[in-house]
Amino acid sequence: MSNIWLIVQREYLIRVRKKSFLIMSILGPILFGAILFVPALITVFASDEHKHIAVLDESGLFRNRFENTSTLTFTELSVGLDEAKAALKKKQYDGVLLIPDINLSEPKGFTYFSEESLAPVTKSTLERTIRQAIEELRMMRSGIRQEQLDSIRAQVDIATIKIGKEGEQESSSGAAMVVGYIGAFFIYIFIFLYGAQIMRGVMEEKTNRIVEVLICSVRPFDLMMGKIIGIGAVALTQFLIWVVLSIGITSAVSIAFGLDKVAEARTKGQIEQLRQNPEMENAIEISNAMAAIASINLPVTLAAFLFFFFAGYLMYGAMFAAIGAAVDSETDSQQFMLPITVPLIFAIISLSAVIANPNGQLAFWLSLIPFTAPVVMMARVPFTGANWELFVSMLILIASFISMVWVAARIYRVGILMYGKKPTYREIAKWLFYRA
Amino acid sequence: MNILETIHLVKRYAEHTALQDVSIAVPEGQIYGLLGPNGAGKTSLIRIITQITAPDEGKVIFKGEPLAPIHHQQMGYLPEERGLYRKSKVGEQLMYLARLRGLKESEARKRIRAWLERLNLMEWAGRNLEDLSKGMQQKVQFIATVVHQPALIILDEPFSGFDPVNAALIRDEILELRRQGSTIIFSTHRMDTVEELCDYVGLINRSRKVLEGKKSDIKHAYKTHTFVIETDAPVTLTENGYEILQTESLEGGIYRHLVKIHQGSNNGLLRACMAQANIVSFHEQIPNMQEIFIRVVATANMQPPTV
């Protein structure tokens, strides 16, 4: 036991001390944060500059309709278009919005003059303001008063409630989908990334012949499991660093985007007020997504993630170790990689079908097959929660990884001492029955 | 007392038998030379002794007990194909290997330091192995083999890759280890080292042990009753029982005769020579291990192989 511990320690330390580990640890969450926030960032940067817009309202219907924002300042002009254009040339304004004397039932002829093209955000702000004004004017024409108008406006949000044994639970299928995808994808990536590291590590020891020195003081099984566990610990460390950094980055970004204001408003029930401010829309959306994620059964999902992460990693890790032991070089490993990569890739490809119908036949069977279960069942857990299928899937996976470790240990034991020729599947099958 | 005995070992692989009924006995505190042509089964035997593989039949007795994993820590093995972690620091991997063999960290640190100093490697302790020259890597590997002061040290071609100076250094360390009570099994083709170092030898040919015993006894047994006589004048022998195999003339008017005694005594031979010339020197020609090796292997190979 102490030997396995020494091996775990070494495998862990040499990897964690590498520069590449540090780089991956920092880059991971940055990339993750980037994927989440780049769209929002782009919008912000696009509307970053301050615009001063002159409004030339020939209809007189839009007085005091345009409210200044942090990026837009409006000035209502009562001069002619030519004079306004001249002012534009003198750079008194960034743009001139011409509202002709319009017919309310058929409004058209809105024009924006400027030396630069109009940013989409600014355009949509202008359009929304004009549209709202026209709608309100029309309604008031048909006899609706401002107070009635305010009470008419509605914000609709469908809450999905799942009826389970524990009673009714709020659920969010959108959030379940996101969490399922991310969880399944992480498992997939980590199995590939760190499984390949196991294989390379075993191969290194084999081609260096250090294995002969090691095997005379350590049992092959200890050597293999020490390596798998050590590298697994590296994966977990990496993952934890990512989570911690991601939380850090997310909260930093939240503050930058004003999500904290949204959260505050949410608790005070003032979300509607906030919604009036177009700048806060991104923030509200992100905040909504976060609230939805919180609505999933997180303890079960997290437990399932850790379980499938480890069981899947152990099972595939043992297979990678066996391959590393069986071959002499990375080129030879390709042929044996196939049985590993095919089920994994199949699982990731079928993921969208599984998530579209998490309780369907495909999803059901793929979560029973141990080779696809870590990815597929993980994607389903946020939808299904803890049910018998989850437990059956887990049981099968446990049984599979134990037998896979057993098989791999036997291949490993023989393989690491075989040099020279590339073995065939048949030979490897024979190794299972050699006496150690 | 024998530190290690193998009893009727058999090891079969898919296509061939690597060991057929091999029993050897390695006396404690001695240097035992394990000899044999390529592919004879030496490595298979060593792998069974080091418990890398298990025999199909037979057993191994270590210090009077059946060989078991607990004996790992009392053995040190230097494989012919050397290997350490290329991208790890010298000191760190020695520490790792020492600890895998059951040394406490403080003890391991002390011994590694002592060994590195002894083999002039101290300044390289913090470097990666790949930065070292091949000879230095070999020395590191040697330290890794003996750092835990094993009772039984198994060295597979320990001198390959060493320049003469370092080979002599390692040879002295091996002798020192024997003086401290370690038993050493040497697997080698190089008969000069066998001649120089080994107390006992075992010869394996075609999966079988064909010869084993104390080196001096074996040499004695393989004596051919051939004598070297140097005289100041050429000699001819007419008596029956003495046969001159070869005569050569050396510098200074000395003649060297190689004489085989078929029948008769040494003194009889001397008397016959004395009558003809002054004798400068006389000694029996003891076969060297090289000759014995070749003879035994050639004889064994004349018999039909058994599978």
XYZ file of C-alpha atoms in Angstrom:
743
model
C 0.000 0.000 0.000
C 2.778 2.415 0.843
C 4.277 1.691 -2.556
C 1.073 2.547 -4.375
C 0.990 5.754 -2.374
C 4.575 6.607 -3.370
C 3.710 6.035 -7.005
C 0.572 8.140 -6.767
C 2.604 10.902 -5.164
C 5.266 10.857 -7.843
C 2.845 10.690 -10.748
C 0.907 13.545 -9.232
C 3.821 15.788 -8.387
C 5.729 15.516 -11.649
C 2.607 16.524 -13.557
C 1.390 19.268 -11.285
C 4.800 20.906 -11.300
C 4.916 21.084 -15.077
C 4.521 24.445 -16.734
C 1.862 23.078 -19.050
C -0.310 22.229 -16.040
C -0.092 25.792 -14.786
C -0.865 27.186 -18.217
C -3.857 24.872 -18.670
C -5.119 25.738 -15.197
C -5.141 29.427 -15.957
C -6.234 29.249 -19.568
C -9.096 26.809 -18.923
C -11.355 29.106 -16.942
C -10.396 32.088 -19.057
C -11.570 30.221 -22.125
C -14.626 29.064 -20.242
C -15.394 32.602 -19.144
C -14.731 33.838 -22.641
C -17.252 31.441 -24.152
C -19.874 32.631 -21.690
C -19.199 36.309 -21.829
C -17.671 37.129 -25.160
C -21.050 37.913 -26.763
C -21.867 40.255 -23.930
C -18.407 41.765 -24.021
C -18.646 42.408 -27.728
C -21.915 44.241 -27.278
C -20.458 46.347 -24.555
C -17.366 47.228 -26.503
C -19.413 47.988 -29.591
C -21.546 50.510 -27.748
C -18.690 51.713 -25.692
C -18.234 55.130 -27.298
C -20.503 57.923 -26.372
C -22.846 59.172 -29.082
C -24.499 62.496 -29.187
C -27.583 62.335 -31.366
C -29.678 65.212 -32.553
C -33.392 64.446 -32.930
C -35.206 66.380 -35.575
C -38.850 65.716 -34.787
C -40.994 67.198 -37.529
C -44.085 65.370 -36.304
C -43.888 66.710 -32.761
C -45.071 63.348 -31.464
C -41.834 62.309 -29.825
C -41.179 65.136 -27.452
C -39.300 63.905 -24.413
C -39.499 60.340 -25.625
C -35.772 59.904 -26.062
C -34.110 59.422 -22.733
C -30.415 59.894 -22.286
C -28.420 56.786 -21.395
C -24.819 56.346 -20.381
C -23.819 55.966 -24.012
C -26.388 58.032 -25.795
C -27.258 61.683 -25.380
C -30.208 63.136 -27.248
C -30.783 66.727 -28.141
C -34.104 67.746 -29.646
C -33.625 70.273 -32.421
C -36.223 72.479 -33.928
C -34.192 73.616 -36.905
C -34.314 72.572 -40.529
C -32.645 69.454 -41.849
C -29.961 71.381 -43.717
C -28.948 73.271 -40.619
C -28.829 70.017 -38.675
C -26.679 68.481 -41.379
C -24.364 71.454 -41.222
C -24.077 71.019 -37.478
C -23.308 67.353 -38.091
C -20.469 68.331 -40.419
C -19.086 70.606 -37.732
C -19.094 67.562 -35.491
C -21.494 69.106 -33.032
C -23.385 65.832 -33.165
C -22.481 62.278 -34.032
C -25.746 61.755 -35.850
C -29.057 63.286 -36.759
C -32.292 61.326 -36.468
C -34.955 62.668 -38.755
C -38.533 61.927 -37.800
C -40.756 63.214 -40.583
C -44.279 64.367 -40.068
C -45.693 60.873 -40.038
C -49.059 59.286 -40.312
C -49.530 57.210 -37.154
C -51.284 54.401 -38.987
C -48.483 54.144 -41.492
C -45.260 55.444 -39.963
C -42.289 55.627 -42.282
C -39.480 57.843 -43.435
C -37.320 57.684 -40.297
C -33.784 58.506 -41.311
C -30.497 58.625 -39.519
C -27.704 60.780 -40.854
C -24.165 60.380 -39.726
C -20.595 60.137 -40.948
C -20.199 56.644 -39.551
C -22.493 53.695 -39.930
C -24.868 53.068 -37.083
C -23.983 50.471 -34.434
C -26.641 47.714 -34.294
C -27.181 48.311 -30.596
C -27.820 51.993 -31.117
C -30.057 51.248 -34.048
C -32.178 48.835 -32.035
C -32.393 51.319 -29.163
C -33.658 54.007 -31.526
C -36.084 51.639 -33.204
C -37.422 50.358 -29.916
C -37.984 53.860 -28.601
C -39.816 54.916 -31.752
C -41.862 51.717 -31.868
C -42.929 52.015 -28.227
C -43.863 55.630 -28.694
C -45.960 54.857 -31.757
C -47.672 51.909 -30.074
C -48.538 54.004 -27.073
C -49.789 56.836 -29.205
C -51.971 54.465 -31.165
C -53.400 52.942 -28.039
C -54.105 56.320 -26.566
C -55.867 57.218 -29.776
C -58.106 54.228 -29.316
C -58.959 55.486 -25.845
C -56.563 53.693 -23.562
C -55.068 55.788 -20.837
C -51.464 55.760 -19.705
C -52.290 53.968 -16.417
C -54.176 51.247 -18.290
C -51.254 50.953 -20.631
C -48.846 50.393 -17.800
C -51.051 47.726 -16.333
C -51.444 45.982 -19.679
C -47.759 45.425 -20.325
C -46.793 41.903 -19.334
C -43.594 39.939 -19.002
C -44.123 36.218 -19.597
C -41.943 33.434 -18.306
C -42.974 29.761 -18.257
C -41.973 28.001 -15.108
C -41.672 24.239 -15.561
C -42.599 22.225 -12.533
C -41.538 18.617 -12.224
C -43.771 16.378 -10.171
C -41.709 13.794 -8.379
C -41.715 11.758 -5.215
C -40.554 14.731 -3.240
C -43.493 16.708 -4.500
C -43.410 19.468 -7.014
C -40.100 20.913 -7.945
C -39.287 23.857 -10.021
C -37.171 22.798 -12.927
C -35.622 24.432 -15.887
C -35.192 22.370 -19.002
C -32.920 24.979 -20.520
C -30.643 24.938 -17.533
C -30.777 21.147 -17.329
C -29.653 21.037 -20.907
C -26.757 23.375 -20.306
C -25.650 21.589 -17.149
C -26.032 18.193 -18.796
C -24.008 19.243 -21.804
C -21.254 20.813 -19.784
C -21.015 17.887 -17.367
C -20.982 15.275 -20.122
C -18.498 17.259 -22.141
C -16.138 17.674 -19.205
C -16.179 13.946 -18.583
C -15.489 13.270 -22.242
C -12.622 15.757 -22.413
C -11.052 14.619 -19.171
C -11.200 10.938 -20.085
C -9.460 11.649 -23.373
C -6.958 14.148 -22.030
C -5.890 12.248 -18.971
C -6.426 8.776 -20.389
C -3.916 9.637 -23.081
C -1.547 10.800 -20.366
C -1.829 7.425 -18.661
C -1.049 5.699 -21.932
C 1.947 7.887 -22.628
C 3.223 7.461 -19.082
C 3.032 3.675 -19.287
C 4.651 3.696 -22.700
C 7.449 5.916 -21.434
C 8.214 3.522 -18.607
C 8.118 0.619 -20.988
C 10.343 2.047 -23.707
C 12.746 3.454 -21.103
C 12.962 -0.020 -19.597
C 12.602 1.554 -16.211
C 9.718 -0.785 -15.730
C 12.082 -3.703 -15.177
C 13.706 -1.832 -12.338
C 10.333 -0.881 -10.900
C 8.674 -4.245 -11.298
C 11.326 -5.922 -9.196
C 10.303 -3.783 -6.262
C 6.642 -3.079 -7.002
C 3.741 -5.265 -8.059
C 2.586 -4.479 -11.604
C -0.918 -3.866 -10.331
C 0.351 -1.256 -7.868
C 2.353 0.385 -10.597
C -0.637 0.586 -12.911
C -3.144 1.718 -10.301
C -0.679 4.186 -8.818
C -0.329 5.785 -12.192
C -4.059 5.842 -12.890
C -4.908 7.267 -9.475
C -2.061 9.787 -9.555
C -3.090 11.127 -12.928
C -6.736 11.086 -11.830
C -5.748 13.273 -8.895
C -4.086 15.634 -11.356
C -7.312 15.755 -13.359
C -9.312 16.483 -10.229
C -6.896 19.198 -9.159
C -7.106 20.755 -12.578
C -10.862 20.594 -12.450
C -11.029 22.147 -8.989
C -8.697 24.937 -10.026
C -10.958 25.567 -12.978
C -14.042 25.645 -10.816
C -12.508 28.015 -8.286
C -11.052 30.287 -10.935
C -14.268 30.181 -12.932
C -16.256 31.221 -9.902
C -13.759 34.005 -9.327
C -13.895 35.163 -12.909
C -17.657 34.812 -13.062
C -18.176 36.954 -10.001
C -15.695 39.494 -11.284
C -17.515 39.592 -14.596
C -20.850 39.687 -12.793
C -19.879 42.813 -10.983
C -18.519 44.335 -14.149
C -21.785 43.589 -15.922
C -23.952 44.697 -13.070
C -25.301 41.242 -12.334
C -25.120 42.044 -8.666
C -27.589 44.846 -9.231
C -29.886 42.360 -10.926
C -29.640 39.949 -8.043
C -30.377 42.749 -5.625
C -33.321 43.912 -7.674
C -34.554 40.341 -7.939
C -34.724 40.019 -4.207
C -36.498 43.323 -3.924
C -38.907 42.444 -6.690
C -37.771 45.329 -8.797
C -36.695 43.360 -11.802
C -39.214 45.096 -14.047
C -37.797 48.472 -13.293
C -34.407 47.212 -14.218
C -35.697 45.820 -17.439
C -36.554 49.306 -18.577
C -32.864 49.979 -18.765
C -31.714 48.425 -22.013
C -28.178 48.164 -20.768
C -29.174 45.769 -18.084
C -30.685 43.274 -20.463
C -27.612 41.140 -20.900
C -27.128 41.121 -17.197
C -30.692 40.000 -16.632
C -30.358 37.190 -19.119
C -27.174 35.857 -17.562
C -28.672 36.205 -14.148
C -31.735 34.284 -15.294
C -29.562 31.461 -16.567
C -27.790 31.313 -13.256
C -31.019 31.252 -11.335
C -32.227 28.434 -13.594
C -29.076 26.410 -12.955
C -29.718 26.817 -9.278
C -33.149 25.261 -9.822
C -31.662 21.882 -10.866
C -31.151 19.226 -8.251
C -27.551 20.228 -7.724
C -26.449 17.764 -5.041
C -27.557 14.791 -7.159
C -26.064 16.280 -10.311
C -22.786 17.058 -8.627
C -22.597 13.625 -7.004
C -23.409 12.027 -10.348
C -20.769 14.118 -12.045
C -18.082 13.063 -9.573
C -19.166 9.445 -9.803
C -19.242 9.240 -13.599
C -16.087 11.260 -13.791
C -14.194 8.774 -11.631
C -15.817 5.543 -12.683
C -15.532 6.490 -16.343
C -12.006 7.695 -15.889
C -10.987 4.534 -14.038
C -12.512 2.257 -16.643
C -11.086 4.075 -19.626
C -7.852 4.795 -17.751
C -7.331 1.075 -17.233
C -7.886 0.515 -20.944
C -5.420 3.252 -21.846
C -2.880 1.745 -19.443
C -3.320 -1.678 -21.045
C -2.746 -0.221 -24.496
C 0.305 1.667 -23.331
C 1.681 -1.579 -21.952
C 0.902 -3.596 -25.042
C 2.646 -1.429 -27.615
C 6.120 -0.007 -28.068
C 5.354 3.306 -29.703
C 2.613 5.830 -30.128
C 2.159 4.901 -33.778
C 1.412 1.310 -32.837
C -1.143 2.470 -30.324
C -3.496 3.845 -32.982
C -4.909 0.448 -33.864
C -5.788 -0.301 -30.248
C -7.152 3.157 -29.601
C -10.093 2.434 -31.851
C -12.143 0.399 -29.359
C -11.701 3.223 -26.876
C -12.394 6.175 -29.083
C -15.377 4.773 -30.955
C -17.761 4.386 -27.994
C -16.661 7.695 -26.520
C -17.125 9.582 -29.747
C -20.417 7.821 -30.343
C -21.553 8.934 -26.893
C -20.648 12.539 -27.568
C -22.308 12.494 -31.003
C -25.527 11.032 -29.650
C -25.530 13.616 -26.880
C -27.814 16.070 -28.659
C -30.317 13.309 -29.411
C -30.149 12.171 -25.803
C -30.692 15.655 -24.450
C -33.547 16.312 -26.872
C -35.289 13.291 -25.432
C -33.653 12.391 -22.131
C -36.149 9.669 -21.354
C -36.136 8.003 -24.766
C -34.962 4.561 -25.797
C -31.584 5.719 -27.098
C -30.831 7.598 -23.905
C -31.931 4.624 -21.833
C -29.784 2.019 -23.540
C -26.738 4.211 -23.914
C -26.769 4.866 -20.198
C -26.755 1.149 -19.477
C -23.806 0.429 -21.751
C -20.822 1.151 -19.513
C -18.697 2.573 -22.317
C -21.164 5.326 -23.129
C -22.776 5.652 -19.702
C -20.308 8.141 -18.180
C -21.069 10.678 -20.892
C -24.705 9.885 -21.663
C -26.004 9.298 -18.144
C -24.262 12.449 -16.986
C -26.145 14.445 -19.596
C -29.431 12.929 -18.435
C -29.026 13.375 -14.694
C -30.000 17.063 -14.623
C -33.318 16.050 -16.265
C -34.046 12.814 -14.509
C -32.519 13.358 -11.070
C -31.952 10.287 -8.951
C -34.006 7.373 -10.202
C -33.588 3.631 -10.642
C -32.024 4.044 -14.070
C -29.262 6.117 -12.559
C -28.543 3.436 -9.987
C -28.595 0.610 -12.516
C -26.301 2.606 -14.750
C -23.957 3.203 -11.827
C -23.980 -0.437 -10.769
C -23.161 -1.645 -14.267
C -20.409 0.917 -14.519
C -18.904 -0.122 -11.184
C -18.940 -3.766 -12.223
C -17.407 -2.823 -15.565
C -14.602 -0.766 -14.228
C -13.665 -3.445 -11.724
C -13.509 -6.076 -14.445
C -11.776 -3.686 -16.802
C -9.107 -2.945 -14.200
C -8.665 -6.687 -13.733
C -8.312 -7.307 -17.459
C -6.045 -4.314 -17.918
C -3.829 -5.403 -15.030
C -3.282 -8.767 -16.719
C -2.508 -7.243 -20.099
C -0.305 -4.681 -18.418
C 1.630 -7.272 -16.448
C 2.620 -9.204 -19.550
C 2.757 -6.305 -21.970
C 5.240 -4.098 -20.163
C 7.906 -6.788 -20.453
C 7.281 -7.616 -24.099
C 9.490 -5.788 -26.496
C 9.991 -5.719 -30.192
C 6.895 -6.731 -32.001
C 3.437 -5.306 -32.096
C 0.998 -7.745 -30.572
C -2.264 -8.770 -32.174
C -5.604 -8.775 -30.404
C -5.390 -12.556 -30.236
C -2.071 -12.488 -28.477
C -3.337 -9.920 -26.021
C -6.305 -12.137 -25.293
C -3.879 -14.963 -24.505
C -2.009 -12.784 -22.054
C -5.061 -12.747 -19.860
C -4.419 -16.356 -18.961
C -0.675 -16.293 -18.462
C 0.639 -17.080 -15.052
C 2.131 -14.011 -13.493
C 24.999 -21.478 3.117
C 23.131 -20.665 -0.056
C 21.307 -17.392 -0.139
C 19.360 -18.428 -3.210
C 18.415 -21.750 -4.728
C 16.282 -22.466 -7.714
C 14.795 -25.915 -7.856
C 13.815 -27.534 -11.139
C 12.628 -24.329 -12.734
C 10.633 -24.569 -15.944
C 9.455 -21.562 -17.898
C 7.620 -21.946 -21.174
C 6.538 -19.301 -23.629
C 4.177 -19.789 -26.492
C 6.768 -20.937 -29.002
C 9.641 -22.166 -26.915
C 10.845 -23.308 -23.540
C 13.026 -20.687 -21.921
C 14.087 -22.728 -18.925
C 14.120 -26.499 -18.649
C 14.710 -27.971 -15.228
C 17.168 -25.350 -14.060
C 18.496 -25.719 -10.540
C 21.197 -23.395 -9.361
C 22.592 -22.596 -5.931
C 24.120 -19.240 -5.108
C 26.292 -19.241 -1.976
C 25.967 -16.276 0.350
C 28.621 -13.595 0.239
C 30.038 -14.712 -3.094
C 30.081 -13.358 -6.608
C 28.229 -15.772 -8.828
C 28.727 -15.513 -12.571
C 25.708 -16.506 -14.600
C 27.020 -17.312 -18.031
C 25.533 -18.463 -21.275
C 25.208 -17.611 -24.928
C 22.560 -15.175 -26.144
C 19.083 -16.579 -25.816
C 20.142 -19.320 -23.460
C 17.623 -18.313 -20.826
C 19.697 -16.117 -18.513
C 17.240 -13.233 -18.600
C 14.299 -15.576 -18.049
C 16.055 -16.986 -15.007
C 16.840 -13.524 -13.668
C 13.261 -12.416 -14.194
C 12.059 -15.328 -12.115
C 14.573 -14.586 -9.369
C 13.550 -10.926 -9.317
C 9.872 -12.003 -9.366
C 9.129 -10.127 -12.531
C 7.624 -13.366 -13.825
C 6.741 -16.627 -12.172
C 7.996 -20.072 -13.224
C 5.623 -22.614 -14.716
C 7.170 -25.304 -12.579
C 9.685 -25.453 -9.789
C 10.406 -23.025 -6.997
C 12.893 -20.528 -5.718
C 14.225 -20.528 -2.180
C 15.581 -17.263 -0.809
C 17.345 -17.369 2.559
C 15.685 -20.673 3.311
C 12.156 -19.470 2.557
C 10.072 -19.782 -0.587
C 10.565 -16.606 -2.619
C 7.780 -14.095 -1.954
C 7.062 -10.414 -2.627
C 8.412 -9.474 0.807
C 11.866 -10.351 -0.515
C 11.678 -7.597 -3.125
C 13.363 -5.148 -0.822
C 16.329 -7.421 -0.238
C 17.183 -7.535 -3.911
C 18.672 -5.049 -6.289
C 18.465 -5.583 -10.022
C 20.403 -3.813 -12.734
C 18.826 -4.836 -16.036
C 20.868 -5.063 -19.175
C 18.651 -2.538 -20.907
C 19.206 0.441 -18.692
C 16.402 2.826 -18.049
C 15.414 5.642 -15.771
C 13.105 8.596 -16.148
C 14.875 10.840 -18.622
C 13.058 13.979 -17.602
C 13.388 13.596 -13.859
C 16.104 14.958 -11.665
C 18.824 12.513 -10.659
C 18.361 13.045 -6.926
C 14.589 12.800 -7.127
C 14.435 9.566 -9.015
C 17.008 7.970 -6.774
C 14.869 9.018 -3.847
C 11.759 7.587 -5.483
C 13.415 4.253 -6.233
C 15.009 4.068 -2.792
C 11.678 4.683 -1.133
C 9.945 2.113 -3.312
C 12.448 -0.348 -1.891
C 11.387 0.482 1.613
C 13.930 3.063 2.768
C 12.764 5.866 5.013
C 13.161 9.298 3.502
C 15.892 10.485 5.867
C 17.858 7.277 5.504
C 17.458 7.328 1.740
C 18.671 10.920 1.559
C 21.770 10.083 3.568
C 22.658 7.097 1.424
C 21.978 8.775 -1.892
C 24.209 11.645 -0.894
C 26.980 9.252 0.144
C 26.729 7.314 -3.105
C 26.612 10.404 -5.297
C 29.714 11.707 -3.607
C 31.472 8.393 -3.938
C 30.812 8.209 -7.663
C 31.535 11.912 -8.260
C 27.960 12.750 -9.225
C 27.057 15.177 -6.456
C 26.971 18.244 -8.675
C 24.535 16.479 -11.036
C 21.946 15.632 -8.388
C 19.693 18.511 -9.400
C 19.933 17.907 -13.144
C 17.629 15.927 -15.341
C 18.926 12.515 -16.244
C 18.970 13.334 -19.943
C 21.580 16.044 -19.306
C 24.059 13.427 -18.124
C 26.509 11.502 -20.260
C 25.811 7.843 -20.867
C 28.499 6.756 -18.428
C 27.078 8.988 -15.722
C 23.588 7.646 -16.352
C 24.976 4.159 -15.873
C 26.456 5.183 -12.573
C 23.124 6.629 -11.476
C 21.491 3.360 -12.409
C 24.083 1.451 -10.429
C 23.328 3.583 -7.385
C 19.624 2.914 -7.876
C 20.373 -0.808 -7.809
C 22.378 -0.872 -4.598
C 21.133 2.114 -2.607
C 18.973 -0.032 -0.329
C 21.898 -2.321 0.534
C 20.245 -5.426 -0.809
C 21.391 -8.823 0.353
C 21.300 -10.052 -3.232
C 22.419 -7.881 -6.112
C 21.743 -8.993 -9.651
C 23.784 -7.264 -12.311
C 23.092 -7.905 -15.962
C 26.149 -6.891 -17.997
C 27.129 -4.216 -15.478
C 30.165 -2.948 -17.354
C 28.654 -2.325 -20.731
C 28.806 1.340 -21.603
C 31.587 2.192 -19.161
C 34.984 3.526 -20.054
C 37.890 1.662 -18.420
C 38.245 4.184 -15.601
C 34.603 4.009 -14.610
C 34.483 0.255 -15.143
C 37.314 -0.061 -12.628
C 35.425 2.248 -10.264
C 32.316 0.100 -10.483
C 34.329 -3.087 -10.141
C 35.821 -1.801 -6.900
C 32.345 -0.919 -5.645
C 31.134 -4.425 -6.440
C 34.016 -5.936 -4.517
C 33.329 -3.564 -1.647
C 29.688 -4.637 -1.614
C 30.763 -8.252 -1.379
C 33.095 -7.377 1.464
C 30.122 -5.851 3.267
C 28.289 -9.136 2.928
C 26.165 -8.766 -0.213
C 25.840 -11.624 -2.637
C 26.181 -10.729 -6.278
C 24.850 -12.500 -9.326
C 26.592 -11.434 -12.476
C 25.164 -12.100 -15.869
C 27.716 -11.485 -18.548
C 29.389 -12.551 -21.738
C 32.656 -10.971 -20.832
C 34.862 -13.743 -19.645
C 37.617 -11.420 -18.472
C 35.331 -10.019 -15.781
C 34.247 -13.508 -14.838
C 37.873 -14.509 -14.532
C 38.586 -11.478 -12.440
C 35.583 -11.228 -10.171
C 33.547 -14.412 -9.901
C 33.907 -16.939 -7.138
C 31.254 -19.227 -8.529
C 29.902 -19.721 -12.007
C 26.815 -21.281 -13.504
C 26.572 -21.867 -17.216
C 23.255 -22.031 -18.996
C 22.934 -23.256 -22.529
C 19.776 -23.907 -24.514
C 17.462 -23.496 -21.528
C 19.459 -25.920 -19.368
C 22.108 -25.549 -16.786
C 25.164 -27.323 -18.113
C 27.793 -26.403 -15.572
C 27.942 -25.000 -12.086
C 30.395 -24.743 -9.273
C 33.291 -22.939 -7.716
C 35.355 -21.308 -10.400
C 38.613 -22.835 -9.183
C 37.024 -26.311 -9.066
C 35.672 -25.967 -12.562
C 38.997 -24.846 -13.882
C 40.578 -27.753 -12.162
C 38.088 -30.136 -13.655
C 38.690 -28.768 -17.118
C 42.423 -28.977 -16.918
C 43.868 -30.660 -19.959
C 47.200 -31.671 -18.380
C 48.950 -29.242 -20.601
C 52.125 -27.608 -19.368
C 54.211 -24.711 -20.532
C 57.942 -25.259 -20.382
C 60.384 -22.547 -21.310
C 63.935 -23.593 -21.980
C 67.090 -22.035 -23.417
C 67.290 -24.589 -26.245
C 64.738 -26.482 -28.303
C 63.611 -29.783 -26.815
C 62.298 -32.939 -28.443
C 60.412 -35.580 -26.522
C 60.493 -39.149 -27.711
C 58.985 -40.852 -24.691
C 55.463 -42.115 -24.929
C 52.953 -40.181 -22.929
C 54.399 -36.719 -23.565
C 53.320 -34.813 -26.624
C 54.651 -31.468 -27.709
C 51.695 -29.516 -29.064
C 53.529 -26.411 -30.047
C 56.963 -24.833 -29.921
C 57.740 -21.200 -30.384
C 60.897 -19.237 -29.997
C 60.794 -16.093 -27.914
C 63.146 -13.163 -27.609
C 66.453 -13.797 -25.886
C 66.855 -17.321 -27.210
C 64.056 -18.717 -25.099
C 61.905 -21.522 -26.453
C 58.409 -22.090 -25.190
C 56.922 -25.570 -25.483
C 53.361 -26.553 -24.923
C 53.359 -30.138 -23.711
C 50.447 -32.414 -23.038
C 50.974 -35.233 -20.611
C 49.047 -38.297 -21.670
C 50.819 -40.559 -19.305
C 53.573 -39.997 -16.780
C 54.386 -37.383 -14.171
C 55.393 -33.759 -14.194
C 58.771 -34.632 -12.840
C 59.271 -37.200 -15.598
C 58.594 -34.471 -18.136
C 61.007 -32.135 -16.406
C 63.690 -34.782 -16.274
C 63.344 -35.400 -19.985
C 63.698 -31.724 -20.707
C 66.529 -31.137 -18.286
C 68.595 -33.607 -20.205
C 68.379 -31.426 -23.265
C 68.376 -27.844 -22.019
C 68.217 -25.489 -19.036
C 64.736 -24.922 -17.827
C 63.719 -21.261 -17.533
C 60.165 -21.766 -16.288
C 57.569 -24.471 -15.882
C 53.872 -24.181 -15.120
C 50.635 -25.938 -15.767
C 48.365 -24.314 -18.273
C 45.046 -23.698 -16.501
C 42.184 -23.270 -18.931
C 40.564 -19.831 -18.812
C 36.823 -19.426 -18.544
C 36.598 -18.416 -22.160
C 37.930 -21.793 -23.250
C 35.748 -23.694 -20.840
C 32.732 -21.746 -21.955
C 33.356 -22.457 -25.610
C 34.098 -26.088 -24.969
C 31.035 -26.705 -22.865
C 28.725 -24.893 -25.229
C 30.169 -26.619 -28.272
C 29.856 -30.052 -26.632
C 26.309 -29.366 -25.511
C 25.311 -28.172 -28.945
C 26.529 -31.382 -30.530
C 23.818 -33.245 -28.705
C 20.388 -33.061 -30.253
C 18.395 -30.230 -28.695
C 15.639 -31.145 -26.309
C 12.490 -29.141 -26.290
